[in-house]
mmCIF file of C-alpha atoms and ligand atoms in Angstrom:
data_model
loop_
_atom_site.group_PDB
_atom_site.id
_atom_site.type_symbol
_atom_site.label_atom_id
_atom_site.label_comp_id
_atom_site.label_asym_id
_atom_site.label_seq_id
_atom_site.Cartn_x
_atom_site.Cartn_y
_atom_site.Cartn_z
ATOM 1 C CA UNK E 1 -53.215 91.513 48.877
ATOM 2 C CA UNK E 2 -54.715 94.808 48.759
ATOM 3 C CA UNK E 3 -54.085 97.348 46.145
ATOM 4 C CA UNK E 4 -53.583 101.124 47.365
ATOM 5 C CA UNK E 5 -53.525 103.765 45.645
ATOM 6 C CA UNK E 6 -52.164 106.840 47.310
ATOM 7 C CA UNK E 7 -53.413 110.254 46.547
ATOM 8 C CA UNK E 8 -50.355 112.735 48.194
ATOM 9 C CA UNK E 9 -46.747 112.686 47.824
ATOM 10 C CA UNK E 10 -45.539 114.174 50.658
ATOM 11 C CA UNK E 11 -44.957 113.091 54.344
ATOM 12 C CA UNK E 12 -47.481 111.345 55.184
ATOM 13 C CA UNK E 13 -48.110 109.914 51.699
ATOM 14 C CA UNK E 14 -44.084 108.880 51.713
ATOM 15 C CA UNK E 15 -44.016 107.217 55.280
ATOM 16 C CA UNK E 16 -47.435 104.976 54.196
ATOM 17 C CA UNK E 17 -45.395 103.649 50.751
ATOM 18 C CA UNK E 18 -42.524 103.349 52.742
ATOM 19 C CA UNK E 19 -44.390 101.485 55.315
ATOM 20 C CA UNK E 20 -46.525 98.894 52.853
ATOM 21 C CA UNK E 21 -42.817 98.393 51.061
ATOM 22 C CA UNK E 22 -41.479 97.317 54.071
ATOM 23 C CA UNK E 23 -43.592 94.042 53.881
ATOM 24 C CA UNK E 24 -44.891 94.580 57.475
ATOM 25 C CA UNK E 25 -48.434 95.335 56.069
ATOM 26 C CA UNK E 26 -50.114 92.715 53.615
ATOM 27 C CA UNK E 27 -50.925 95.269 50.932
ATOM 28 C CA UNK E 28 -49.120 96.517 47.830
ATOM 29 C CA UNK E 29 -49.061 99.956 46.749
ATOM 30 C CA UNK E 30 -50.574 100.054 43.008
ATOM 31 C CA UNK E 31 -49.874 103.250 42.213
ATOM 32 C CA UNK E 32 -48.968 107.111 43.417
ATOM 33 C CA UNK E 33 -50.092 110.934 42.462
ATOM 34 C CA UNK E 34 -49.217 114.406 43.335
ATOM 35 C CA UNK E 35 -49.561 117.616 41.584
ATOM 36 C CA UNK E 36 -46.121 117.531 41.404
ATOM 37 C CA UNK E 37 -44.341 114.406 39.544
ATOM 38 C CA UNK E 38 -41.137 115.538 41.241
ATOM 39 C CA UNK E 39 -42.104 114.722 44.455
ATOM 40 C CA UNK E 40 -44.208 111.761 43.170
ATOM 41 C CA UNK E 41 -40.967 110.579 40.814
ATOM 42 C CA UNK E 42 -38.781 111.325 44.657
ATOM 43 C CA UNK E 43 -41.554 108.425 46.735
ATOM 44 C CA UNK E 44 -40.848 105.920 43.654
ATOM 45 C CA UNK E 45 -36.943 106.084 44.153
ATOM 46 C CA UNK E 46 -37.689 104.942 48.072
ATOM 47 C CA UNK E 47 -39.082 101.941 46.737
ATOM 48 C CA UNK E 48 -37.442 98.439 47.559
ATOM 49 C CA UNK E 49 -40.633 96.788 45.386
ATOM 50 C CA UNK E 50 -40.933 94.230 48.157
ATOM 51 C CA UNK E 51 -44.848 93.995 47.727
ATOM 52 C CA UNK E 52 -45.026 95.487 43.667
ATOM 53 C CA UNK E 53 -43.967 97.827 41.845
ATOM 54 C CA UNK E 54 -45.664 101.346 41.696
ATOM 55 C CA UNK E 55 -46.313 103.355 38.929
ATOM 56 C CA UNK E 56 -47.468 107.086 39.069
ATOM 57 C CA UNK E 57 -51.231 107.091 38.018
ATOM 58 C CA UNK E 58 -53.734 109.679 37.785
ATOM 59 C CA UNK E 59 -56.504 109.558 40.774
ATOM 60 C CA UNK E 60 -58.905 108.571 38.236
ATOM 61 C CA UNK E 61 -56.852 105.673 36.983
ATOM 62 C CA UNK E 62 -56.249 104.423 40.624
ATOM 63 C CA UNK E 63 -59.858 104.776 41.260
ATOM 64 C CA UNK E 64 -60.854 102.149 38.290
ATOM 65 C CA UNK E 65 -58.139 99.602 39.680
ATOM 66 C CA UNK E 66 -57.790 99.624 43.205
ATOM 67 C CA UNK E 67 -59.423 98.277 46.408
ATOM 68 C CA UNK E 68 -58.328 101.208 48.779
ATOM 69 C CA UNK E 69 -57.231 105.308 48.122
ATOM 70 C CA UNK E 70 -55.328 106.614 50.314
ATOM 71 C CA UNK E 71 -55.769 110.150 50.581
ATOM 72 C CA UNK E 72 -53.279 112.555 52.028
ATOM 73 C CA UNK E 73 -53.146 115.708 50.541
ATOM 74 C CA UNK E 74 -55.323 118.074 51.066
ATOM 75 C CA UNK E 75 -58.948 119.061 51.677
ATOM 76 C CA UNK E 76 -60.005 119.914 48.173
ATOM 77 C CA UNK E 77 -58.466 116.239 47.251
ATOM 78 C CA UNK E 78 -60.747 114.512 49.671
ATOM 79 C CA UNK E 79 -64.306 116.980 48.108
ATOM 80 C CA UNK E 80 -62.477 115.653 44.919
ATOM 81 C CA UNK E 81 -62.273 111.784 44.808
ATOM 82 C CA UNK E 82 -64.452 110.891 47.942
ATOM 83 C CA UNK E 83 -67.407 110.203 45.953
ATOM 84 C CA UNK E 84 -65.895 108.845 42.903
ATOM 85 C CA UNK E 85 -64.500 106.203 45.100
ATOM 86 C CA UNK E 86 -67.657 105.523 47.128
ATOM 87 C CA UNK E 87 -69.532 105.732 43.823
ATOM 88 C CA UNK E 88 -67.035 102.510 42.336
ATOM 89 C CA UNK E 89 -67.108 100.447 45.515
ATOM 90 C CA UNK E 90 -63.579 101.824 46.186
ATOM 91 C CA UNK E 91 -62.644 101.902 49.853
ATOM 92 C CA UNK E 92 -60.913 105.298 51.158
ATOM 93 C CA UNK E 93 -58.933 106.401 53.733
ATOM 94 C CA UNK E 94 -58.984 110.400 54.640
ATOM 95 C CA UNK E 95 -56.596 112.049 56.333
ATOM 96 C CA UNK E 96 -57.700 115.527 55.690
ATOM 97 C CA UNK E 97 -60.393 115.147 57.499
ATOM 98 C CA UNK E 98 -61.696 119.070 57.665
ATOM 99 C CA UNK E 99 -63.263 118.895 54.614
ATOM 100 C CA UNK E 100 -66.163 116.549 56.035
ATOM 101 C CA UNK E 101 -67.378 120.003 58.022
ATOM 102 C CA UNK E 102 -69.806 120.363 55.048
ATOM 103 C CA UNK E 103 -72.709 118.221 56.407
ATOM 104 C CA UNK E 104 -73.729 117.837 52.656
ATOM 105 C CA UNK E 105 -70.768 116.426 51.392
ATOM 106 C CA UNK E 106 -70.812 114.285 54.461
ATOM 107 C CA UNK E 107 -73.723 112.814 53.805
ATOM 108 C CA UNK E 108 -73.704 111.989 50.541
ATOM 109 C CA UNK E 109 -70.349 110.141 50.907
ATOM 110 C CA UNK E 110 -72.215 107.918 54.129
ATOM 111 C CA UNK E 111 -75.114 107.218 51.328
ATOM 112 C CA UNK E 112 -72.759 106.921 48.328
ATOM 113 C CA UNK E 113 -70.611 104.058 50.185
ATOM 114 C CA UNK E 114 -73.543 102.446 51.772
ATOM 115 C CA UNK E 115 -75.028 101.863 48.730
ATOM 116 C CA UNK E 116 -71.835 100.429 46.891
ATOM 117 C CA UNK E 117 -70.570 98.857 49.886
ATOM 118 C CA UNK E 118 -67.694 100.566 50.603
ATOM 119 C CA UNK E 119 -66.045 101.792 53.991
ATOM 120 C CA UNK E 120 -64.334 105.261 54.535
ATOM 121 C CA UNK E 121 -61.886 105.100 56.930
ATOM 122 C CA UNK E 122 -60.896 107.739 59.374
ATOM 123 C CA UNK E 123 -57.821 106.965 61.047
ATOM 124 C CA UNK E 124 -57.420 108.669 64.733
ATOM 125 C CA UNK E 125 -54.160 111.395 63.202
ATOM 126 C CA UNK E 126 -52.212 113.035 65.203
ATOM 127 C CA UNK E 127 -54.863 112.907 68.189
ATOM 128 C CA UNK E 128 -55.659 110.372 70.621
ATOM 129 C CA UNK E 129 -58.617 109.801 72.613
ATOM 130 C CA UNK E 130 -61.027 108.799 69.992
ATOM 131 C CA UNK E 131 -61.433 105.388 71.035
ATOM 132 C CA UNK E 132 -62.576 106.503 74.845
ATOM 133 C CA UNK E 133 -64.899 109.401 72.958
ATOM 134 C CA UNK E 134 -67.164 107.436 70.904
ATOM 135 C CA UNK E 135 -67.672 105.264 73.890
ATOM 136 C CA UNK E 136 -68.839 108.037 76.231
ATOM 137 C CA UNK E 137 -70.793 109.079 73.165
ATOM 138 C CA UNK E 138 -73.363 106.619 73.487
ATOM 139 C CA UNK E 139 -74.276 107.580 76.725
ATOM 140 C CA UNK E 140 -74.221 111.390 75.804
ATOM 141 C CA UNK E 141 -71.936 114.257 76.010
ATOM 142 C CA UNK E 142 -72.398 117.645 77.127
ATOM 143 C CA UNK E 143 -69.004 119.395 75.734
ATOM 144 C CA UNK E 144 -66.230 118.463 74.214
ATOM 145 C CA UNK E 145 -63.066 121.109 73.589
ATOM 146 C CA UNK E 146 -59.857 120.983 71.761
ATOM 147 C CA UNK E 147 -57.011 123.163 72.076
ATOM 148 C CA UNK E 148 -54.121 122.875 69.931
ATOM 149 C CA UNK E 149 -50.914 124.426 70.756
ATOM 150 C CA UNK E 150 -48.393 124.730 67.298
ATOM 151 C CA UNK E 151 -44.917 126.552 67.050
ATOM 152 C CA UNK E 152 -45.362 129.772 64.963
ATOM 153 C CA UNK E 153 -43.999 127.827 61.665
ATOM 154 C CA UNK E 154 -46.796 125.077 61.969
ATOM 155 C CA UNK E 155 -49.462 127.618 61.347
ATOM 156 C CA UNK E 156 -48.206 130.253 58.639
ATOM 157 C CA UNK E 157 -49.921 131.049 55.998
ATOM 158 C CA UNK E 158 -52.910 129.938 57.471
ATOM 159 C CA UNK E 159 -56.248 131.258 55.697
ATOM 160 C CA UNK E 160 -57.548 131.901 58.983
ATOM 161 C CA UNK E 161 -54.490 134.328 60.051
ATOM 162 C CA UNK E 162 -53.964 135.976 56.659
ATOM 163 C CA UNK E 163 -57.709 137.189 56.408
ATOM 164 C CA UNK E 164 -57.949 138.951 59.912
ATOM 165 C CA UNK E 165 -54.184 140.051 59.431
ATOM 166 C CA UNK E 166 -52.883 138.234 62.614
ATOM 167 C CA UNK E 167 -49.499 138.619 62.078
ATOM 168 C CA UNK E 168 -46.987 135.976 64.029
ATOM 169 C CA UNK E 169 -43.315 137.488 63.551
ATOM 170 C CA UNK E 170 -41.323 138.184 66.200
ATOM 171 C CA UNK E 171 -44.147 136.449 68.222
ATOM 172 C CA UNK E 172 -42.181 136.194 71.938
ATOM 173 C CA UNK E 173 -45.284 134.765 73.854
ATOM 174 C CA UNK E 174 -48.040 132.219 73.864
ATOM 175 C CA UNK E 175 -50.996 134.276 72.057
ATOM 176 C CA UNK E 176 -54.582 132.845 71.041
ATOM 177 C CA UNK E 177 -55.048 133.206 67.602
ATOM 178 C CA UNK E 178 -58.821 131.492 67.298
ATOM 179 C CA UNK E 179 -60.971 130.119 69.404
ATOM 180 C CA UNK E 180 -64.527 128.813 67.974
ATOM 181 C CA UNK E 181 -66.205 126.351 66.426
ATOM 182 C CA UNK E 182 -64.499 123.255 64.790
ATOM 183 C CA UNK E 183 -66.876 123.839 61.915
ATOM 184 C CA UNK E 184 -64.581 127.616 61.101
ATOM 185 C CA UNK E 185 -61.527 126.226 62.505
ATOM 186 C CA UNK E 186 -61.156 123.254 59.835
ATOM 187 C CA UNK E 187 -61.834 126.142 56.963
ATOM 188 C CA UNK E 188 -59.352 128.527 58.778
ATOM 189 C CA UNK E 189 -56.691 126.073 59.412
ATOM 190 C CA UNK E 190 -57.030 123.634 57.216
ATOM 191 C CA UNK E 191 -53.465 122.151 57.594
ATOM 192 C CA UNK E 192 -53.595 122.233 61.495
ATOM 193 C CA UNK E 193 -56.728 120.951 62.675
ATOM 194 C CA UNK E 194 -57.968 118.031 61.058
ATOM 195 C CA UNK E 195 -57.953 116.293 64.640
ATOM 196 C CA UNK E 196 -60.688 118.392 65.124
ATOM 197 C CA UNK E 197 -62.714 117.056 62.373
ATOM 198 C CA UNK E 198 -62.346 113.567 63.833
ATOM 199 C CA UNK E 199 -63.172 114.474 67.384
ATOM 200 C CA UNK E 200 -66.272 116.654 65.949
ATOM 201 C CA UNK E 201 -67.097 113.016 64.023
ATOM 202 C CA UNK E 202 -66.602 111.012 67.307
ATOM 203 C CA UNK E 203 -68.739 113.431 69.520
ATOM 204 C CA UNK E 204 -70.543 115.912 69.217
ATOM 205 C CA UNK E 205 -70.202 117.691 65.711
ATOM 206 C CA UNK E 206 -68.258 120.673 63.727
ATOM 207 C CA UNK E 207 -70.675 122.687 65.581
ATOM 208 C CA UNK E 208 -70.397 122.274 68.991
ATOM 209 C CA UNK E 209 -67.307 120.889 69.274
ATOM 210 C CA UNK E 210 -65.142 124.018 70.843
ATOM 211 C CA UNK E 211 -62.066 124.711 69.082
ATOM 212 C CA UNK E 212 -59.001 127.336 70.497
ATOM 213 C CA UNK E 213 -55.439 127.773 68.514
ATOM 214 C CA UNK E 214 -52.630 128.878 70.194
ATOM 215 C CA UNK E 215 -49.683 130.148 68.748
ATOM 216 C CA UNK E 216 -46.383 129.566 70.908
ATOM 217 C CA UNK E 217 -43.028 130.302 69.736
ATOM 218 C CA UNK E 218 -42.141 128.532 73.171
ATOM 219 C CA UNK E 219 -42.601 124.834 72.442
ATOM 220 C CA UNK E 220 -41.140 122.562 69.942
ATOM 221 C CA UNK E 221 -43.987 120.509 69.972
ATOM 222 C CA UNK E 222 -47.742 120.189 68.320
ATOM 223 C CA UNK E 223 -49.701 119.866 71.239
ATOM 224 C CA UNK E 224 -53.146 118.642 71.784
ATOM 225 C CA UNK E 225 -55.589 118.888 74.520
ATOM 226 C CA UNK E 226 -58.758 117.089 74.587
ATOM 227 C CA UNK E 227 -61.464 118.126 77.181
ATOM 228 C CA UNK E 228 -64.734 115.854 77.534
ATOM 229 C CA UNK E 229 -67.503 116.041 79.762
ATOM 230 C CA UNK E 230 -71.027 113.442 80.165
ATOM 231 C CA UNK E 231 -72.619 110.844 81.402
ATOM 232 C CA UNK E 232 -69.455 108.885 81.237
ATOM 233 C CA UNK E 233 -67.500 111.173 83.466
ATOM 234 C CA UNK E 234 -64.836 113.631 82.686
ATOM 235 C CA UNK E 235 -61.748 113.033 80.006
ATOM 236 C CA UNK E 236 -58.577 114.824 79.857
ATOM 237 C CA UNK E 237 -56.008 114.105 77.202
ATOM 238 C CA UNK E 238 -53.012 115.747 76.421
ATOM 239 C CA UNK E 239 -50.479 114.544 73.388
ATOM 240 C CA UNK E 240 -46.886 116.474 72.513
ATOM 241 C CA UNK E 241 -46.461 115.464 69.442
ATOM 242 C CA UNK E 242 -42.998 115.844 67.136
ATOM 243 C CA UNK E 243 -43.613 117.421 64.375
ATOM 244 C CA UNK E 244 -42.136 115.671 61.332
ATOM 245 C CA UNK E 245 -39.165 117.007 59.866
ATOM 246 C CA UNK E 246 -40.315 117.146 56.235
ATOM 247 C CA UNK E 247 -43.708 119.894 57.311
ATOM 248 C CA UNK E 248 -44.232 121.220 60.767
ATOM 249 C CA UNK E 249 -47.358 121.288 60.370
ATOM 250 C CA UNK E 250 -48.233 117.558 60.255
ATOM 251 C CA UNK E 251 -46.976 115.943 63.472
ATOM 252 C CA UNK E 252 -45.172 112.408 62.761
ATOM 253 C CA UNK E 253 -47.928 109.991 64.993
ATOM 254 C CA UNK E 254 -50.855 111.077 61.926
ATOM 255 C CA UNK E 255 -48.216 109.356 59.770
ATOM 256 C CA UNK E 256 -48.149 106.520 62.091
ATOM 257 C CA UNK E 257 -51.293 106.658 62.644
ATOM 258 C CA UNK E 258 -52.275 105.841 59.155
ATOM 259 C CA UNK E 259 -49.957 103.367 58.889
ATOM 260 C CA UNK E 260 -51.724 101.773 62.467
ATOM 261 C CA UNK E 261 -55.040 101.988 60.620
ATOM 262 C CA UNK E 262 -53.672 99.980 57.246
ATOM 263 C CA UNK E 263 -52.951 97.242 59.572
ATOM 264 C CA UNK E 264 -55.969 97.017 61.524
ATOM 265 C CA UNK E 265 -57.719 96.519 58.079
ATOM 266 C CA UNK E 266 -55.912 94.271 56.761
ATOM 267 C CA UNK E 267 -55.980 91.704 60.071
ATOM 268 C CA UNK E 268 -58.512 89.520 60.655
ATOM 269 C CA UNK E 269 -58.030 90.704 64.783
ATOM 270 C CA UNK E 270 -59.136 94.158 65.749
ATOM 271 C CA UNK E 271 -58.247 94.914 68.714
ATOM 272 C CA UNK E 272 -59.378 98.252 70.596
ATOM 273 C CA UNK E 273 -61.366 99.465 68.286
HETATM 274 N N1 NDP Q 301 -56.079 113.775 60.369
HETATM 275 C C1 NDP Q 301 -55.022 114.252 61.007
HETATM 276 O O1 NDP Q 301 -54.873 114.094 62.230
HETATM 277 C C2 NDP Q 301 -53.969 114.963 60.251
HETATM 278 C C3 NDP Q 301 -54.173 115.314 58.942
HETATM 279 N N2 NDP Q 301 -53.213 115.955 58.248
HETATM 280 C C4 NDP Q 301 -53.533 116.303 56.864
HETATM 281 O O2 NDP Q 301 -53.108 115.238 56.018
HETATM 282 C C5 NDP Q 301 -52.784 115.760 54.727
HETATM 283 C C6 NDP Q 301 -51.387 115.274 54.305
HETATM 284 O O3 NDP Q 301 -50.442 115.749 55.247
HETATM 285 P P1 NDP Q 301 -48.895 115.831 54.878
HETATM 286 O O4 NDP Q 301 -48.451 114.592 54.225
HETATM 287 O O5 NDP Q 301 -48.188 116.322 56.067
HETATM 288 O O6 NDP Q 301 -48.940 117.012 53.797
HETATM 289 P P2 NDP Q 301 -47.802 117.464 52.782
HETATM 290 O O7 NDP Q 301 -48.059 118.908 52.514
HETATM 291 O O8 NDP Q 301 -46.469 117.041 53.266
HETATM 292 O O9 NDP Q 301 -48.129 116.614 51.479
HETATM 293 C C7 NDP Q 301 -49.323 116.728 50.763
HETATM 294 C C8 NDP Q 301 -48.985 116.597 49.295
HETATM 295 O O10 NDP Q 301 -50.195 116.452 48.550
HETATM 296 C C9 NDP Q 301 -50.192 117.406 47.491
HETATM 297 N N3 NDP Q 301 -51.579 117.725 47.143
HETATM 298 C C10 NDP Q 301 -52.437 118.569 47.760
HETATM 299 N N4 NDP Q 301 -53.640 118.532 47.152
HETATM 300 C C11 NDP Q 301 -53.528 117.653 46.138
HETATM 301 C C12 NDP Q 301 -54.425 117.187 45.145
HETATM 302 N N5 NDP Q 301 -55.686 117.627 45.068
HETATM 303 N N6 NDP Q 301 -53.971 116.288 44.228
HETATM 304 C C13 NDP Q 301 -52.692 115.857 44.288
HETATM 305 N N7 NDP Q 301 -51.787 116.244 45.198
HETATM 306 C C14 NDP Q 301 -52.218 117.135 46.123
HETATM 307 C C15 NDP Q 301 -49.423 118.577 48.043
HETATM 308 O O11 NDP Q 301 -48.997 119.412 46.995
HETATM 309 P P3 NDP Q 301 -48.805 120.993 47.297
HETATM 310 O O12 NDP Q 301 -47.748 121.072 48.345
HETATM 311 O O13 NDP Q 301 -48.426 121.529 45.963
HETATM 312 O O14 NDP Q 301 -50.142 121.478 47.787
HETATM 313 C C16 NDP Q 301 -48.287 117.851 48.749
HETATM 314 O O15 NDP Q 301 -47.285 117.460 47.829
HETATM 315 C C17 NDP Q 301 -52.881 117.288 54.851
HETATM 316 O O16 NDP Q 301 -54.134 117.741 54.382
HETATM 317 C C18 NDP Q 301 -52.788 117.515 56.346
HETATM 318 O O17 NDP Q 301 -53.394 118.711 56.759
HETATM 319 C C19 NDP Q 301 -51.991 116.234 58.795
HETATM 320 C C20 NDP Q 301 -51.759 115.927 60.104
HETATM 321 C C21 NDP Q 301 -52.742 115.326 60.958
HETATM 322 O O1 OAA Q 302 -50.372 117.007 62.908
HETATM 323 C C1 OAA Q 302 -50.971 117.654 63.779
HETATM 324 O O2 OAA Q 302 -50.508 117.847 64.928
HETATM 325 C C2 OAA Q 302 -52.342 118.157 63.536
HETATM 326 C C3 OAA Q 302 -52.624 118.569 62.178
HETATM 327 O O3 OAA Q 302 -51.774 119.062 61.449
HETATM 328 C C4 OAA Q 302 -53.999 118.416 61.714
HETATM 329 O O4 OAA Q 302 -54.827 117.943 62.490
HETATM 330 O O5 OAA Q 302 -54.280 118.764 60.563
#
């Protein structure tokens, strides 16, 4: 079996321990961190210890003794431990995917796992489409556009909003609050738009991979849109997502998601990949 250690103690990060304790997944989670113990000390209680028992370890720690990190916690995390897992052989799983807009730090993660022969894995989040993308990739594409749609309470306190004072109270209609690159979007939302990191890695780039935020204190839901155009043909994907109920800001299928991707590397059978 496996041995995970997860870097992020809060939705997602609970739903993946919950998920390998369940037994469904043949993996056992070796150990867990968060800045904050509490909510660290709050994933251990969930804990059946059907597949091991976790301990809370420091990233470091669960770097020298497991096979995979899990990371799901922020952006910073991933610039953090990305290359001192490549750099031990340590396969890793990123959820916040944003921070691989720096074509740098990008690269020397490819080069750093290469050469120790270790995989990063990218799971498709709260998004689909990917699949379909990197196939009419090959071919060649000629654009490719996200829009995400978010209830006013999924994107407070975003960087983005607070540093051109775009104020959302009393918001009563639909209002776009960015529309750019995926390269400034990831930096300005870096909670909301990590999909956009992935579709810029399936496509085209952070740089011409068109990005617009919409604000809408009329919908429940995270939405997605996904526009593609090439060789291939045309593409149009749209996914209302729930948001979970711990942070509106992270809709539940990236939790799945992740969960989806544990299981398609840890079967011998991959299908639609
Ligand atoms: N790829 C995709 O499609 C998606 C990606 N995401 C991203 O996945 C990540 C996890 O999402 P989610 O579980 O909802 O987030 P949560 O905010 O629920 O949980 C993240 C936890 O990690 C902690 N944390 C942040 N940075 C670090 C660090 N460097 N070391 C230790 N702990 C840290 C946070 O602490 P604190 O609260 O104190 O910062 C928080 O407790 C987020 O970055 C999110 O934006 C989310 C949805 C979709
Ligand atoms: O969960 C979502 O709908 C999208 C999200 O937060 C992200 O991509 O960072």
């Amino acid at each position: 079996m496996i041995k995970i250690g997860v870097i992020g103690c809060g939705f997602i990060g609970t739903q993946i321990c919950l998920a390998v304790d369940s037994g469904a997944i043949p993996a056992e989670i070796f150990g867990i961190f968060d800045f904050s113990d509490e909510k660290a000390d709050a994933v251990l209680k969930l804990f059946k210890n059907l597949n091991g028992t976790p301990q809370k370890y420091t990233p470091e720690e669960m770097i020298e003794s497991c096979d995979l990190i899990i990371e799901c916690a922020s952006q910073e995390a991933v610039l953090k431990y990305a290359l001192p897992a490549a750099e031990n052989g340590v396969d890793l799983m990123v959820l916040s995917v944003g921070a691989f807009q720096d074509p740098d730090f990008y690269r020397k993660v490819r080069e750093t796992a290469a050469a120790s022969g270790s995989k990063v894995y990218i799971p498709s989040g709260a998004i689909a489409g990917t699949d379909g993308l990197k196939s009419a990739a090959i071919a060649g594409l000629t654009s490719v556009s996200v829009t995400t749609r978010k209830p006013v309470s999924g994107l407070a306190g975003s960087p983005y909003l607070i540093e051109n004072g775009i104020d959302l109270s009393g918001l009563k209609e639909p209002k776009l609050v960015f529309e750019g690159a995926a390269a400034e979007a990831v930096v300005g939302f870096p909670k909301n738009v990590n999909v956009c990191a992935t579709i810029s890695l399936c496509g085209l780039g952070f740089e011409k991979t068109n990005v617009r935020i919409i604000a809408d204190p009329t919908i429940s839901e995270n939405i997605h849109e996904l526009e593609v155009y090439g060789d291939f043909g045309h593409m149009k994907m749209t996914i209302e997502n729930k948001p979970s109920p711990q942070n509106p800001k992270t809709s539940y299928l990236a939790a799945l998601s992740a969960v989806s991707a544990l299981k398609r590397i840890t079967d011998p059978i991959q299908v639609g990949i």
